[in-house]
Amino acid sequence: MAEPVYRRVVIKLSGEYLAGTQSCGIDQSTVDRLAGELIAAQKLGTEIAVVVGGGNIVRGLEVSLRGISRPTGDTMGMLATVMNCLALEAAIERKGALARTLSAFVMPEISELFTRSATHKYLAEGRIVLLGGGTGNPFFTTDTTAVLRAAEIGAQAVLKATNVDGIYSADPKKDPSARRFDRLSHSEAIEGGYKVMDATAFALARETSLPIIVFSIAEPGSIGAILRRTGRGTVVAG
């Protein structure tokens, strides 16, 4: 079996994916499967931190459109990401592996505060580190959080888990003629307006020289395959 090419990565999981086939909430079978995928990938020898979205519970932008201020709505969304991290942490530990949730918010009864030193410590202990609370500030997505945290902790890549196996010229579920890209530069990803990540995340990745690999989490073993560069996805780099 090929060795992983990355020593440390940040994996970005969408909150919506945690809902499974439900319209919202947390689907336990999906969370359990993701926990198993993360544990299997870590066993390859890569240190893994995970940023999870909160869209399965509440999306700050949508809440703000209904009359709540955008900062308040975004804070609600960031708290939802902590809930998702705790669910994933529990699933990982039920499977016999070690995990730790760190949050951008001070909430000592619930989770430890995110710091670079704490993240390095828990990764070195062999824990899968779950990073909740977004950046701790409104107006920033969890995509941007994933790139920011990757730069902060010295990760070598951001793995963006989606429902499709890379970046396409159009939505492949709506346009059968959509072209899939094997590789794009950060600038090409921004200029193309591809919705798989927001422009701020791509711009920060360009500034920090971090590759982003977009792949389908629906495929069993896909995280490990991406780590070994045998999986199918789009690399955004350079």
PDB file of N, CA, C and O in Angstrom, residues 199-238:
ATOM      1  N   ALA A 199     -14.521  32.342  -2.486  1.00  0.00           N
ATOM      2  CA  ALA A 199     -13.339  33.004  -3.025  1.00  0.00           C
ATOM      3  C   ALA A 199     -12.342  33.380  -1.933  1.00  0.00           C
ATOM      4  O   ALA A 199     -11.127  33.352  -2.159  1.00  0.00           O
ATOM      5  N   THR A 200     -12.840  33.714  -0.752  1.00  0.00           N
ATOM      6  CA  THR A 200     -11.939  34.071   0.344  1.00  0.00           C
ATOM      7  C   THR A 200     -11.051  32.893   0.726  1.00  0.00           C
ATOM      8  O   THR A 200      -9.855  33.060   0.989  1.00  0.00           O
ATOM      9  N   ALA A 201     -11.630  31.698   0.754  1.00  0.00           N
ATOM     10  CA  ALA A 201     -10.851  30.500   1.079  1.00  0.00           C
ATOM     11  C   ALA A 201      -9.788  30.246   0.026  1.00  0.00           C
ATOM     12  O   ALA A 201      -8.619  29.952   0.348  1.00  0.00           O
ATOM     13  N   PHE A 202     -10.158  30.342  -1.249  1.00  0.00           N
ATOM     14  CA  PHE A 202      -9.177  30.155  -2.321  1.00  0.00           C
ATOM     15  C   PHE A 202      -8.076  31.211  -2.251  1.00  0.00           C
ATOM     16  O   PHE A 202      -6.896  30.911  -2.455  1.00  0.00           O
ATOM     17  N   ALA A 203      -8.454  32.456  -1.964  1.00  0.00           N
ATOM     18  CA  ALA A 203      -7.462  33.533  -1.914  1.00  0.00           C
ATOM     19  C   ALA A 203      -6.484  33.327  -0.759  1.00  0.00           C
ATOM     20  O   ALA A 203      -5.273  33.534  -0.910  1.00  0.00           O
ATOM     21  N   LEU A 204      -6.988  32.908   0.392  1.00  0.00           N
ATOM     22  CA  LEU A 204      -6.104  32.654   1.532  1.00  0.00           C
ATOM     23  C   LEU A 204      -5.194  31.466   1.252  1.00  0.00           C
ATOM     24  O   LEU A 204      -4.008  31.478   1.627  1.00  0.00           O
ATOM     25  N   ALA A 205      -5.717  30.446   0.585  1.00  0.00           N
ATOM     26  CA  ALA A 205      -4.884  29.293   0.215  1.00  0.00           C
ATOM     27  C   ALA A 205      -3.789  29.719  -0.748  1.00  0.00           C
ATOM     28  O   ALA A 205      -2.648  29.243  -0.657  1.00  0.00           O
ATOM     29  N   ARG A 206      -4.116  30.615  -1.668  1.00  0.00           N
ATOM     30  CA  ARG A 206      -3.093  31.127  -2.594  1.00  0.00           C
ATOM     31  C   ARG A 206      -2.020  31.894  -1.841  1.00  0.00           C
ATOM     32  O   ARG A 206      -0.818  31.705  -2.069  1.00  0.00           O
ATOM     33  N   GLU A 207      -2.442  32.724  -0.900  1.00  0.00           N
ATOM     34  CA  GLU A 207      -1.494  33.537  -0.138  1.00  0.00           C
ATOM     35  C   GLU A 207      -0.573  32.687   0.726  1.00  0.00           C
ATOM     36  O   GLU A 207       0.599  33.017   0.919  1.00  0.00           O
ATOM     37  N   THR A 208      -1.091  31.579   1.245  1.00  0.00           N
ATOM     38  CA  THR A 208      -0.315  30.713   2.140  1.00  0.00           C
ATOM     39  C   THR A 208       0.264  29.494   1.429  1.00  0.00           C
ATOM     40  O   THR A 208       0.838  28.613   2.075  1.00  0.00           O
ATOM     41  N   SER A 209       0.093  29.433   0.096  1.00  0.00           N
ATOM     42  CA  SER A 209       0.631  28.330  -0.727  1.00  0.00           C
ATOM     43  C   SER A 209       0.138  26.968  -0.280  1.00  0.00           C
ATOM     44  O   SER A 209       0.893  25.985  -0.271  1.00  0.00           O
ATOM     45  N   LEU A 210      -1.141  26.905   0.093  1.00  0.00           N
ATOM     46  CA  LEU A 210      -1.732  25.641   0.526  1.00  0.00           C
ATOM     47  C   LEU A 210      -2.527  25.004  -0.609  1.00  0.00           C
ATOM     48  O   LEU A 210      -3.419  25.640  -1.172  1.00  0.00           O
ATOM     49  N   PRO A 211      -2.231  23.768  -0.960  1.00  0.00           N
ATOM     50  CA  PRO A 211      -3.077  23.071  -1.940  1.00  0.00           C
ATOM     51  C   PRO A 211      -4.410  22.688  -1.326  1.00  0.00           C
ATOM     52  O   PRO A 211      -4.501  22.371  -0.135  1.00  0.00           O
ATOM     53  N   ILE A 212      -5.454  22.740  -2.148  1.00  0.00           N
ATOM     54  CA  ILE A 212      -6.785  22.281  -1.758  1.00  0.00           C
ATOM     55  C   ILE A 212      -7.152  21.130  -2.692  1.00  0.00           C
ATOM     56  O   ILE A 212      -7.050  21.267  -3.910  1.00  0.00           O
ATOM     57  N   ILE A 213      -7.558  20.019  -2.130  1.00  0.00           N
ATOM     58  CA  ILE A 213      -7.946  18.866  -2.936  1.00  0.00           C
ATOM     59  C   ILE A 213      -9.433  18.633  -2.734  1.00  0.00           C
ATOM     60  O   ILE A 213      -9.897  18.385  -1.617  1.00  0.00           O
ATOM     61  N   VAL A 214     -10.195  18.748  -3.813  1.00  0.00           N
ATOM     62  CA  VAL A 214     -11.647  18.594  -3.771  1.00  0.00           C
ATOM     63  C   VAL A 214     -11.984  17.180  -4.227  1.00  0.00           C
ATOM     64  O   VAL A 214     -11.582  16.752  -5.318  1.00  0.00           O
ATOM     65  N   PHE A 215     -12.721  16.434  -3.407  1.00  0.00           N
ATOM     66  CA  PHE A 215     -13.011  15.033  -3.716  1.00  0.00           C
ATOM     67  C   PHE A 215     -14.377  14.648  -3.172  1.00  0.00           C
ATOM     68  O   PHE A 215     -14.992  15.406  -2.402  1.00  0.00           O
ATOM     69  N   SER A 216     -14.846  13.468  -3.533  1.00  0.00           N
ATOM     70  CA  SER A 216     -16.146  12.994  -3.070  1.00  0.00           C
ATOM     71  C   SER A 216     -15.996  12.146  -1.813  1.00  0.00           C
ATOM     72  O   SER A 216     -15.316  11.112  -1.825  1.00  0.00           O
ATOM     73  N   ILE A 217     -16.652  12.578  -0.752  1.00  0.00           N
ATOM     74  CA  ILE A 217     -16.623  11.806   0.488  1.00  0.00           C
ATOM     75  C   ILE A 217     -17.583  10.631   0.427  1.00  0.00           C
ATOM     76  O   ILE A 217     -17.556   9.725   1.266  1.00  0.00           O
ATOM     77  N   ALA A 218     -18.438  10.598  -0.589  1.00  0.00           N
ATOM     78  CA  ALA A 218     -19.416   9.508  -0.713  1.00  0.00           C
ATOM     79  C   ALA A 218     -18.755   8.185  -1.071  1.00  0.00           C
ATOM     80  O   ALA A 218     -19.330   7.116  -0.834  1.00  0.00           O
ATOM     81  N   GLU A 219     -17.545   8.234  -1.648  1.00  0.00           N
ATOM     82  CA  GLU A 219     -16.854   7.009  -2.035  1.00  0.00           C
ATOM     83  C   GLU A 219     -16.145   6.399  -0.822  1.00  0.00           C
ATOM     84  O   GLU A 219     -15.336   7.074  -0.180  1.00  0.00           O
ATOM     85  N   PRO A 220     -16.409   5.143  -0.476  1.00  0.00           N
ATOM     86  CA  PRO A 220     -15.723   4.508   0.656  1.00  0.00           C
ATOM     87  C   PRO A 220     -14.205   4.540   0.466  1.00  0.00           C
ATOM     88  O   PRO A 220     -13.707   4.265  -0.617  1.00  0.00           O
ATOM     89  N   GLY A 221     -13.505   4.900   1.537  1.00  0.00           N
ATOM     90  CA  GLY A 221     -12.042   4.936   1.483  1.00  0.00           C
ATOM     91  C   GLY A 221     -11.471   6.113   0.730  1.00  0.00           C
ATOM     92  O   GLY A 221     -10.270   6.153   0.455  1.00  0.00           O
ATOM     93  N   SER A 222     -12.312   7.108   0.422  1.00  0.00           N
ATOM     94  CA  SER A 222     -11.840   8.208  -0.428  1.00  0.00           C
ATOM     95  C   SER A 222     -10.803   9.089   0.257  1.00  0.00           C
ATOM     96  O   SER A 222      -9.896   9.607  -0.398  1.00  0.00           O
ATOM     97  N   ILE A 223     -10.909   9.266   1.570  1.00  0.00           N
ATOM     98  CA  ILE A 223      -9.912  10.102   2.264  1.00  0.00           C
ATOM     99  C   ILE A 223      -8.538   9.454   2.159  1.00  0.00           C
ATOM    100  O   ILE A 223      -7.551  10.099   1.803  1.00  0.00           O
ATOM    101  N   GLY A 224      -8.474   8.173   2.468  1.00  0.00           N
ATOM    102  CA  GLY A 224      -7.201   7.469   2.368  1.00  0.00           C
ATOM    103  C   GLY A 224      -6.649   7.466   0.961  1.00  0.00           C
ATOM    104  O   GLY A 224      -5.443   7.614   0.758  1.00  0.00           O
ATOM    105  N   ALA A 225      -7.516   7.317  -0.026  1.00  0.00           N
ATOM    106  CA  ALA A 225      -7.067   7.327  -1.424  1.00  0.00           C
ATOM    107  C   ALA A 225      -6.477   8.682  -1.801  1.00  0.00           C
ATOM    108  O   ALA A 225      -5.458   8.758  -2.493  1.00  0.00           O
ATOM    109  N   ILE A 226      -7.101   9.760  -1.341  1.00  0.00           N
ATOM    110  CA  ILE A 226      -6.556  11.093  -1.620  1.00  0.00           C
ATOM    111  C   ILE A 226      -5.211  11.267  -0.933  1.00  0.00           C
ATOM    112  O   ILE A 226      -4.266  11.831  -1.512  1.00  0.00           O
ATOM    113  N   LEU A 227      -5.089  10.781   0.283  1.00  0.00           N
ATOM    114  CA  LEU A 227      -3.814  10.904   1.002  1.00  0.00           C
ATOM    115  C   LEU A 227      -2.696  10.153   0.298  1.00  0.00           C
ATOM    116  O   LEU A 227      -1.524  10.554   0.366  1.00  0.00           O
ATOM    117  N   ARG A 228      -3.035   9.067  -0.392  1.00  0.00           N
ATOM    118  CA  ARG A 228      -2.023   8.289  -1.105  1.00  0.00           C
ATOM    119  C   ARG A 228      -1.891   8.715  -2.573  1.00  0.00           C
ATOM    120  O   ARG A 228      -1.122   8.125  -3.324  1.00  0.00           O
ATOM    121  N   ARG A 229      -2.677   9.727  -2.954  1.00  0.00           N
ATOM    122  CA  ARG A 229      -2.705  10.230  -4.333  1.00  0.00           C
ATOM    123  C   ARG A 229      -3.143   9.162  -5.337  1.00  0.00           C
ATOM    124  O   ARG A 229      -2.711   9.143  -6.478  1.00  0.00           O
ATOM    125  N   THR A 230      -3.998   8.280  -4.873  1.00  0.00           N
ATOM    126  CA  THR A 230      -4.580   7.296  -5.791  1.00  0.00           C
ATOM    127  C   THR A 230      -6.057   7.584  -6.024  1.00  0.00           C
ATOM    128  O   THR A 230      -6.706   6.900  -6.809  1.00  0.00           O
ATOM    129  N   GLY A 231      -6.592   8.575  -5.318  1.00  0.00           N
ATOM    130  CA  GLY A 231      -8.005   8.895  -5.419  1.00  0.00           C
ATOM    131  C   GLY A 231      -8.290   9.908  -6.513  1.00  0.00           C
ATOM    132  O   GLY A 231      -7.389  10.534  -7.086  1.00  0.00           O
ATOM    133  N   ARG A 232      -9.566  10.054  -6.813  1.00  0.00           N
ATOM    134  CA  ARG A 232     -10.025  10.953  -7.866  1.00  0.00           C
ATOM    135  C   ARG A 232     -10.466  12.272  -7.248  1.00  0.00           C
ATOM    136  O   ARG A 232     -11.293  12.298  -6.334  1.00  0.00           O
ATOM    137  N   GLY A 233      -9.919  13.358  -7.731  1.00  0.00           N
ATOM    138  CA  GLY A 233     -10.284  14.667  -7.219  1.00  0.00           C
ATOM    139  C   GLY A 233      -9.628  15.763  -8.044  1.00  0.00           C
ATOM    140  O   GLY A 233      -8.888  15.483  -8.995  1.00  0.00           O
ATOM    141  N   THR A 234      -9.904  16.989  -7.673  1.00  0.00           N
ATOM    142  CA  THR A 234      -9.282  18.145  -8.324  1.00  0.00           C
ATOM    143  C   THR A 234      -8.309  18.798  -7.359  1.00  0.00           C
ATOM    144  O   THR A 234      -8.668  19.103  -6.217  1.00  0.00           O
ATOM    145  N   VAL A 235      -7.082  18.999  -7.803  1.00  0.00           N
ATOM    146  CA  VAL A 235      -6.072  19.675  -7.007  1.00  0.00           C
ATOM    147  C   VAL A 235      -6.042  21.146  -7.386  1.00  0.00           C
ATOM    148  O   VAL A 235      -5.876  21.496  -8.557  1.00  0.00           O
ATOM    149  N   VAL A 236      -6.208  21.997  -6.396  1.00  0.00           N
ATOM    150  CA  VAL A 236      -6.115  23.447  -6.594  1.00  0.00           C
ATOM    151  C   VAL A 236      -4.821  23.904  -5.938  1.00  0.00           C
ATOM    152  O   VAL A 236      -4.685  23.863  -4.720  1.00  0.00           O
ATOM    153  N   ALA A 237      -3.858  24.310  -6.744  1.00  0.00           N
ATOM    154  CA  ALA A 237      -2.550  24.659  -6.208  1.00  0.00           C
ATOM    155  C   ALA A 237      -1.809  25.550  -7.200  1.00  0.00           C
ATOM    156  O   ALA A 237      -2.081  25.532  -8.395  1.00  0.00           O
ATOM    157  N   GLY A 238      -0.855  26.303  -6.682  1.00  0.00           N
ATOM    158  CA  GLY A 238       0.012  27.092  -7.553  1.00  0.00           C
ATOM    159  C   GLY A 238      -0.616  28.353  -8.064  1.00  0.00           C
ATOM    160  O   GLY A 238      -1.775  28.643  -7.870  1.00  0.00           O
TER     161      GLY A 238
END
